[in-house]
Amino acid sequence: MSQAKVIIHGGAGPSLQDKGGLIPVRESLHRVVVQVTQALEQGAAAMEAVVLGCRLLEDDPRFNAGTGSVLQSDGQIRMSASVMDGSQQRLSGVINVSRVKNPIDLAQWLQNSGDRLLSDIGAAELARELQIPVYQPLTDQRLHEWLEERKGNFQTAMAGVVAEDAGRGTIGVVVRDQFGQLAVGTSTGGKGFERIGRVSDSATPAGNYANSLAAVSCTGIGEDILDEALASRIVVRVTDGFSLEAAFAKSFQEAATRQRDFGAIGLDHQGTLAWGKTCDVLLAAYWDGQHIGDTLELPPGLQVGCRA
């Protein structure tokens, strides 16, 4: 039997203030880590634990996924999510789905489907077929942000601030279960005020990737993550013989030279946890087998770390 390990994130950005500050964010993240760890220690499989963690984060309005997702330029919420089973190296997900509580549930269901990545209309039809109740993920705070932006035709100073913070909003969960299996899930409400039809990285191998050796979830500016093919790049480097820490270090050093703005978390089959960021703050927390820790107070800028 292997030691269960968990690492999660609730986004990345310039500060913690828009999410209530250090202590509330820490409490929210640690609470999810505890629940996912307990599920794993009670025998949950990797994919089951990943979906549980993603649901908990999607249900917390503090984070930009599920309830509390940001609005796009037309005032609608469109969410994306994906999961990947490392043992089968199988990705599934939904892109720009609306009116569901937990997009991660649709992503999980598609693991066993012949069509594993559905866009807005297809995802909505799947939700109807599964009889998933219609749900409104809008919160008063997100509506207020959008209404304020509309007054200035989305050109005011506030637009830069809100879109900057929300634009890095993603949640992610990576686990190794007691059988040594890896799985990863990532979910987002988008970057806020974006052009209709914009596709984030969260339901692509750039933002969410796993095989039997490593699993990675990304957060930050989605276009930067796509340009770097970040999650798959790190996993491929581990597959080619890099340690997880070395794969993170090389990938983030390269990204920093191109002024990318993002973060990532990962786990390998040996149970090593890793994280990296080029942004100021990475909202990540983990269980290393003995202690709960987090990355909330790392110095701004490029940072890479790991726990064995």
CSV table of C-alpha atoms in Angstrom, one decimal, residues 3-301:
chain,number,residue,atom,x,y,z
A,3,GLN,CA,0.8,6.7,1.4
A,4,ALA,CA,-2.1,8.8,0.3
A,5,LYS,CA,-1.0,12.3,-0.9
A,6,VAL,CA,-3.0,15.3,-1.8
A,7,ILE,CA,-2.3,18.8,-3.3
A,8,ILE,CA,-4.9,21.3,-4.3
A,9,HIS,CA,-5.1,24.9,-5.6
A,10,GLY,CA,-7.7,27.6,-5.6
A,11,GLY,CA,-6.2,29.8,-8.3
A,12,ALA,CA,-3.3,32.2,-8.6
A,13,GLY,CA,-2.9,36.0,-8.8
A,14,PRO,CA,-1.5,39.2,-7.5
A,15,SER,CA,-3.0,39.0,-3.9
A,16,LEU,CA,-5.3,37.2,-1.5
A,17,GLN,CA,-7.4,40.3,-0.7
A,18,ASP,CA,-10.2,39.7,-3.3
A,19,LYS,CA,-10.8,36.3,-1.7
A,20,GLY,CA,-11.0,37.5,1.9
A,21,GLY,CA,-7.4,37.5,3.0
A,22,LEU,CA,-4.9,34.9,4.2
A,23,ILE,CA,-6.7,33.3,7.1
A,24,PRO,CA,-10.1,32.6,5.3
A,25,VAL,CA,-8.3,31.2,2.2
A,26,ARG,CA,-6.1,29.0,4.3
A,27,GLU,CA,-9.1,27.7,6.3
A,28,SER,CA,-11.0,26.9,3.1
A,29,LEU,CA,-8.1,25.1,1.4
A,30,HIS,CA,-7.0,23.2,4.5
A,31,ARG,CA,-10.6,22.0,5.0
A,32,VAL,CA,-10.7,20.5,1.5
A,33,VAL,CA,-7.3,18.9,2.0
A,34,VAL,CA,-8.6,17.2,5.2
A,35,GLN,CA,-11.8,15.9,3.6
A,36,VAL,CA,-10.0,14.5,0.5
A,37,THR,CA,-7.3,12.9,2.7
A,38,GLN,CA,-9.9,11.3,4.9
A,39,ALA,CA,-11.6,9.9,1.8
A,40,LEU,CA,-8.4,8.4,0.5
A,41,GLU,CA,-7.5,6.9,3.9
A,42,GLN,CA,-10.9,5.3,3.9
A,43,GLY,CA,-10.1,3.6,0.6
A,44,ALA,CA,-11.3,6.1,-2.1
A,45,ALA,CA,-9.8,5.6,-5.5
A,46,ALA,CA,-7.7,8.5,-7.0
A,47,MET,CA,-10.4,9.6,-9.4
A,48,GLU,CA,-13.1,9.5,-6.7
A,49,ALA,CA,-11.0,11.6,-4.4
A,50,VAL,CA,-10.2,14.1,-7.1
A,51,VAL,CA,-13.8,14.6,-8.0
A,52,LEU,CA,-14.7,15.1,-4.3
A,53,GLY,CA,-12.1,17.7,-3.9
A,54,CYS,CA,-13.1,19.6,-7.0
A,55,ARG,CA,-16.8,19.5,-6.0
A,56,LEU,CA,-15.9,21.0,-2.6
A,57,LEU,CA,-13.9,23.8,-4.3
A,58,GLU,CA,-16.5,24.4,-6.9
A,59,ASP,CA,-19.1,24.8,-4.1
A,60,ASP,CA,-17.0,27.5,-2.3
A,61,PRO,CA,-17.9,30.9,-3.7
A,62,ARG,CA,-14.5,32.2,-2.7
A,63,PHE,CA,-13.1,30.5,-5.8
A,64,ASN,CA,-13.8,31.0,-9.5
A,65,ALA,CA,-15.3,27.7,-10.4
A,66,GLY,CA,-18.8,26.3,-10.0
A,67,THR,CA,-20.7,28.6,-7.6
A,68,GLY,CA,-18.9,32.0,-7.7
A,69,SER,CA,-17.8,31.7,-11.3
A,70,VAL,CA,-17.2,35.0,-13.1
A,71,LEU,CA,-19.4,36.4,-15.9
A,72,GLN,CA,-18.4,36.7,-19.5
A,73,SER,CA,-18.8,39.9,-21.5
A,74,ASP,CA,-22.5,39.1,-22.3
A,75,GLY,CA,-23.4,38.5,-18.6
A,76,GLN,CA,-23.5,34.7,-18.8
A,77,ILE,CA,-21.5,32.2,-16.8
A,78,ARG,CA,-19.8,29.5,-18.8
A,79,MET,CA,-17.6,26.9,-17.0
A,80,SER,CA,-15.0,24.4,-18.1
A,81,ALA,CA,-13.6,21.3,-16.3
A,82,SER,CA,-11.7,18.2,-16.9
A,83,VAL,CA,-10.3,15.1,-15.2
A,84,MET,CA,-7.5,12.7,-16.1
A,85,ASP,CA,-6.9,9.2,-14.9
A,86,GLY,CA,-3.2,8.7,-14.8
A,87,SER,CA,-3.3,4.9,-14.9
A,88,GLN,CA,-5.3,5.0,-18.1
A,89,GLN,CA,-3.8,8.3,-19.4
A,90,ARG,CA,-7.4,9.3,-20.2
A,91,LEU,CA,-8.6,12.9,-20.3
A,92,SER,CA,-12.3,13.9,-20.3
A,93,GLY,CA,-14.1,17.2,-19.8
A,94,VAL,CA,-16.6,19.9,-20.7
A,95,ILE,CA,-16.0,23.3,-22.2
A,96,ASN,CA,-18.2,26.4,-21.6
A,97,VAL,CA,-21.1,24.6,-19.9
A,98,SER,CA,-23.8,26.6,-18.1
A,99,ARG,CA,-26.4,26.1,-15.4
A,100,VAL,CA,-24.9,23.2,-13.6
A,101,LYS,CA,-23.6,23.1,-10.0
A,102,ASN,CA,-20.5,20.9,-10.6
A,103,PRO,CA,-19.0,20.8,-14.1
A,104,ILE,CA,-16.5,18.3,-12.7
A,105,ASP,CA,-19.3,15.7,-12.5
A,106,LEU,CA,-19.9,15.9,-16.2
A,107,ALA,CA,-16.1,15.6,-16.8
A,108,GLN,CA,-16.0,12.4,-14.6
A,109,TRP,CA,-19.0,10.8,-16.4
A,110,LEU,CA,-17.3,11.3,-19.8
A,111,GLN,CA,-14.3,9.2,-18.6
A,112,ASN,CA,-16.2,6.1,-19.9
A,113,SER,CA,-17.7,7.7,-23.0
A,114,GLY,CA,-16.5,7.3,-26.5
A,115,ASP,CA,-16.8,11.1,-26.8
A,116,ARG,CA,-14.7,12.5,-24.0
A,117,LEU,CA,-14.6,16.2,-24.5
A,118,LEU,CA,-17.9,18.2,-25.1
A,119,SER,CA,-18.4,21.8,-25.8
A,120,ASP,CA,-21.3,24.0,-24.6
A,121,ILE,CA,-24.3,22.5,-26.5
A,122,GLY,CA,-23.1,18.9,-26.1
A,123,ALA,CA,-22.4,19.4,-22.4
A,124,ALA,CA,-25.8,20.9,-21.9
A,125,GLU,CA,-27.4,18.0,-23.6
A,126,LEU,CA,-25.5,15.6,-21.5
A,127,ALA,CA,-26.6,17.3,-18.3
A,128,ARG,CA,-30.2,17.0,-19.5
A,129,GLU,CA,-29.8,13.3,-20.3
A,130,LEU,CA,-28.3,12.7,-16.8
A,131,GLN,CA,-31.2,14.6,-15.3
A,132,ILE,CA,-28.8,16.9,-13.5
A,133,PRO,CA,-30.9,19.8,-11.9
A,134,VAL,CA,-30.6,23.2,-13.4
A,135,TYR,CA,-28.5,25.4,-11.1
A,136,GLN,CA,-27.6,29.1,-11.1
A,137,PRO,CA,-24.0,29.5,-10.0
A,138,LEU,CA,-24.2,33.3,-10.0
A,139,THR,CA,-23.3,35.1,-6.7
A,140,ASP,CA,-24.1,38.7,-5.7
A,141,GLN,CA,-20.5,39.7,-5.8
A,142,ARG,CA,-20.0,38.4,-9.4
A,143,LEU,CA,-23.1,40.2,-10.5
A,144,HIS,CA,-22.0,43.4,-8.9
A,145,GLU,CA,-18.6,43.2,-10.6
A,146,TRP,CA,-20.2,42.7,-14.0
A,147,LEU,CA,-22.7,45.5,-13.6
A,148,GLU,CA,-20.0,47.9,-12.5
A,149,GLU,CA,-18.0,47.0,-15.6
A,150,ARG,CA,-21.0,47.4,-18.0
A,151,LYS,CA,-21.3,51.0,-16.9
A,152,GLY,CA,-18.0,51.8,-18.5
A,153,ASN,CA,-18.4,49.3,-21.4
A,154,PHE,CA,-15.8,47.1,-19.7
A,155,GLN,CA,-13.1,49.8,-20.2
A,156,THR,CA,-12.8,51.2,-16.7
A,157,ALA,CA,-9.9,50.8,-14.3
A,158,MET,CA,-11.9,48.4,-12.3
A,159,ALA,CA,-12.1,46.1,-15.3
A,160,GLY,CA,-8.4,45.5,-15.2
A,161,VAL,CA,-8.4,44.8,-11.5
A,162,VAL,CA,-11.4,42.4,-11.4
A,163,ALA,CA,-10.5,40.7,-14.6
A,164,GLU,CA,-6.9,40.3,-13.5
A,165,ASP,CA,-7.9,38.6,-10.3
A,166,ALA,CA,-10.7,36.5,-11.7
A,167,GLY,CA,-8.7,35.7,-14.8
A,168,ARG,CA,-6.4,33.6,-12.8
A,169,GLY,CA,-9.3,31.8,-11.1
A,170,THR,CA,-9.2,28.0,-11.3
A,171,ILE,CA,-9.4,25.2,-8.9
A,172,GLY,CA,-7.4,21.9,-9.1
A,173,VAL,CA,-6.9,18.7,-7.2
A,174,VAL,CA,-4.1,16.1,-7.7
A,175,VAL,CA,-4.0,12.9,-5.6
A,176,ARG,CA,-2.1,9.6,-5.2
A,177,ASP,CA,-4.3,7.0,-3.7
A,178,GLN,CA,-3.3,4.1,-1.4
A,179,PHE,CA,-2.8,1.9,-4.5
A,180,GLY,CA,-0.3,4.3,-5.9
A,181,GLN,CA,-2.6,5.5,-8.7
A,182,LEU,CA,-2.6,9.2,-9.8
A,183,ALA,CA,-5.5,11.4,-10.9
A,184,VAL,CA,-6.0,15.1,-11.5
A,185,GLY,CA,-9.0,17.4,-12.0
A,186,THR,CA,-9.2,21.1,-12.9
A,187,SER,CA,-12.2,23.4,-13.1
A,188,THR,CA,-12.8,27.1,-13.9
A,189,GLY,CA,-15.4,29.8,-14.4
A,190,GLY,CA,-13.1,31.5,-17.0
A,191,LYS,CA,-11.2,34.8,-16.9
A,192,GLY,CA,-14.1,37.2,-16.7
A,193,PHE,CA,-15.5,39.6,-19.3
A,194,GLU,CA,-14.0,37.4,-22.0
A,195,ARG,CA,-15.2,37.2,-25.6
A,196,ILE,CA,-18.0,34.7,-26.0
A,197,GLY,CA,-16.7,31.3,-27.1
A,198,ARG,CA,-13.2,31.8,-25.5
A,199,VAL,CA,-11.8,28.4,-24.5
A,200,SER,CA,-9.6,28.2,-21.3
A,201,ASP,CA,-6.8,25.8,-20.7
A,202,SER,CA,-8.6,23.9,-17.9
A,203,ALA,CA,-10.2,21.3,-20.2
A,204,THR,CA,-7.0,20.7,-22.3
A,205,PRO,CA,-3.8,18.8,-21.7
A,206,ALA,CA,-2.0,22.1,-21.3
A,207,GLY,CA,-3.9,22.8,-18.1
A,208,ASN,CA,-4.6,19.3,-16.8
A,209,TYR,CA,-2.6,16.2,-17.5
A,210,ALA,CA,-1.6,12.9,-15.9
A,211,ASN,CA,0.0,9.5,-16.7
A,212,SER,CA,1.1,6.7,-14.5
A,213,LEU,CA,4.3,8.7,-13.4
A,214,ALA,CA,3.0,12.2,-12.7
A,215,ALA,CA,-0.1,14.4,-12.6
A,216,VAL,CA,-0.3,18.2,-12.9
A,217,SER,CA,-3.0,20.9,-12.6
A,218,CYS,CA,-2.4,24.5,-13.7
A,219,THR,CA,-3.8,27.9,-12.9
A,220,GLY,CA,-3.2,31.5,-14.0
A,221,ILE,CA,-3.5,33.2,-17.4
A,222,GLY,CA,-5.0,30.5,-19.6
A,223,GLU,CA,-3.4,31.7,-22.8
A,224,ASP,CA,0.0,31.6,-21.2
A,225,ILE,CA,-0.6,28.1,-20.0
A,226,LEU,CA,-1.7,27.0,-23.5
A,227,ASP,CA,1.4,28.6,-25.1
A,228,GLU,CA,3.6,26.7,-22.8
A,229,ALA,CA,1.6,23.4,-22.9
A,230,LEU,CA,2.5,23.5,-19.2
A,231,ALA,CA,0.9,20.5,-17.6
A,232,SER,CA,1.7,18.1,-20.4
A,233,ARG,CA,5.3,19.5,-20.7
A,234,ILE,CA,6.0,18.8,-17.0
A,235,VAL,CA,4.6,15.3,-17.2
A,236,VAL,CA,6.5,14.5,-20.3
A,237,ARG,CA,9.7,15.6,-18.7
A,238,VAL,CA,9.1,13.3,-15.8
A,239,THR,CA,8.3,10.5,-18.2
A,240,ASP,CA,11.6,11.2,-20.0
A,241,GLY,CA,13.6,10.9,-16.7
A,242,PHE,CA,13.5,14.2,-14.9
A,243,SER,CA,12.5,14.2,-11.3
A,244,LEU,CA,9.2,16.1,-10.6
A,245,GLU,CA,11.1,18.9,-8.9
A,246,ALA,CA,13.5,19.2,-11.8
A,247,ALA,CA,10.7,19.1,-14.4
A,248,PHE,CA,8.9,21.9,-12.5
A,249,ALA,CA,12.1,24.0,-12.1
A,250,LYS,CA,13.1,23.8,-15.8
A,251,SER,CA,9.5,24.5,-17.0
A,252,PHE,CA,9.1,27.5,-14.8
A,253,GLN,CA,12.5,28.9,-15.5
A,254,GLU,CA,11.7,28.8,-19.2
A,255,ALA,CA,8.3,30.4,-18.6
A,256,ALA,CA,9.8,33.2,-16.5
A,257,THR,CA,12.0,34.2,-19.4
A,258,ARG,CA,8.9,34.6,-21.5
A,259,GLN,CA,7.1,36.6,-18.8
A,260,ARG,CA,4.4,34.0,-18.3
A,261,ASP,CA,1.9,34.5,-15.5
A,262,PHE,CA,0.7,31.2,-13.9
A,263,GLY,CA,1.2,28.5,-11.3
A,264,ALA,CA,0.9,24.7,-11.2
A,265,ILE,CA,0.8,21.8,-8.7
A,266,GLY,CA,1.8,18.2,-9.2
A,267,LEU,CA,2.4,14.8,-7.8
A,268,ASP,CA,4.5,11.8,-9.0
A,269,HIS,CA,4.1,8.1,-8.5
A,270,GLN,CA,6.6,8.1,-5.7
A,271,GLY,CA,4.5,10.5,-3.7
A,272,THR,CA,6.6,13.7,-4.3
A,273,LEU,CA,4.5,16.9,-4.2
A,274,ALA,CA,5.6,19.9,-6.2
A,275,TRP,CA,4.5,23.4,-7.0
A,276,GLY,CA,5.7,26.3,-9.1
A,277,LYS,CA,4.7,29.8,-9.9
A,278,THR,CA,5.7,32.9,-11.8
A,279,CYS,CA,2.8,35.0,-10.3
A,280,ASP,CA,2.8,36.7,-6.9
A,281,VAL,CA,0.5,34.3,-5.1
A,282,LEU,CA,-0.4,30.6,-5.6
A,283,LEU,CA,-3.4,29.4,-3.6
A,284,ALA,CA,-2.2,25.9,-3.0
A,285,ALA,CA,-2.3,23.5,0.0
A,286,TYR,CA,-1.3,19.9,0.5
A,287,TRP,CA,-1.1,16.8,2.7
A,288,ASP,CA,2.4,15.3,2.5
A,289,GLY,CA,1.6,12.2,4.6
A,290,GLN,CA,2.3,13.8,7.9
A,291,HIS,CA,1.5,17.5,7.8
A,292,ILE,CA,-0.8,20.0,6.0
A,293,GLY,CA,1.0,22.9,4.4
A,294,ASP,CA,0.4,25.6,1.9
A,295,THR,CA,2.1,28.1,-0.5
A,296,LEU,CA,0.1,31.1,0.5
A,297,GLU,CA,3.0,33.1,2.0
A,298,LEU,CA,5.7,32.4,-0.6
A,299,PRO,CA,7.6,35.4,-1.8
A,300,PRO,CA,6.3,37.1,-5.0
A,301,GLY,CA,7.6,36.0,-8.4
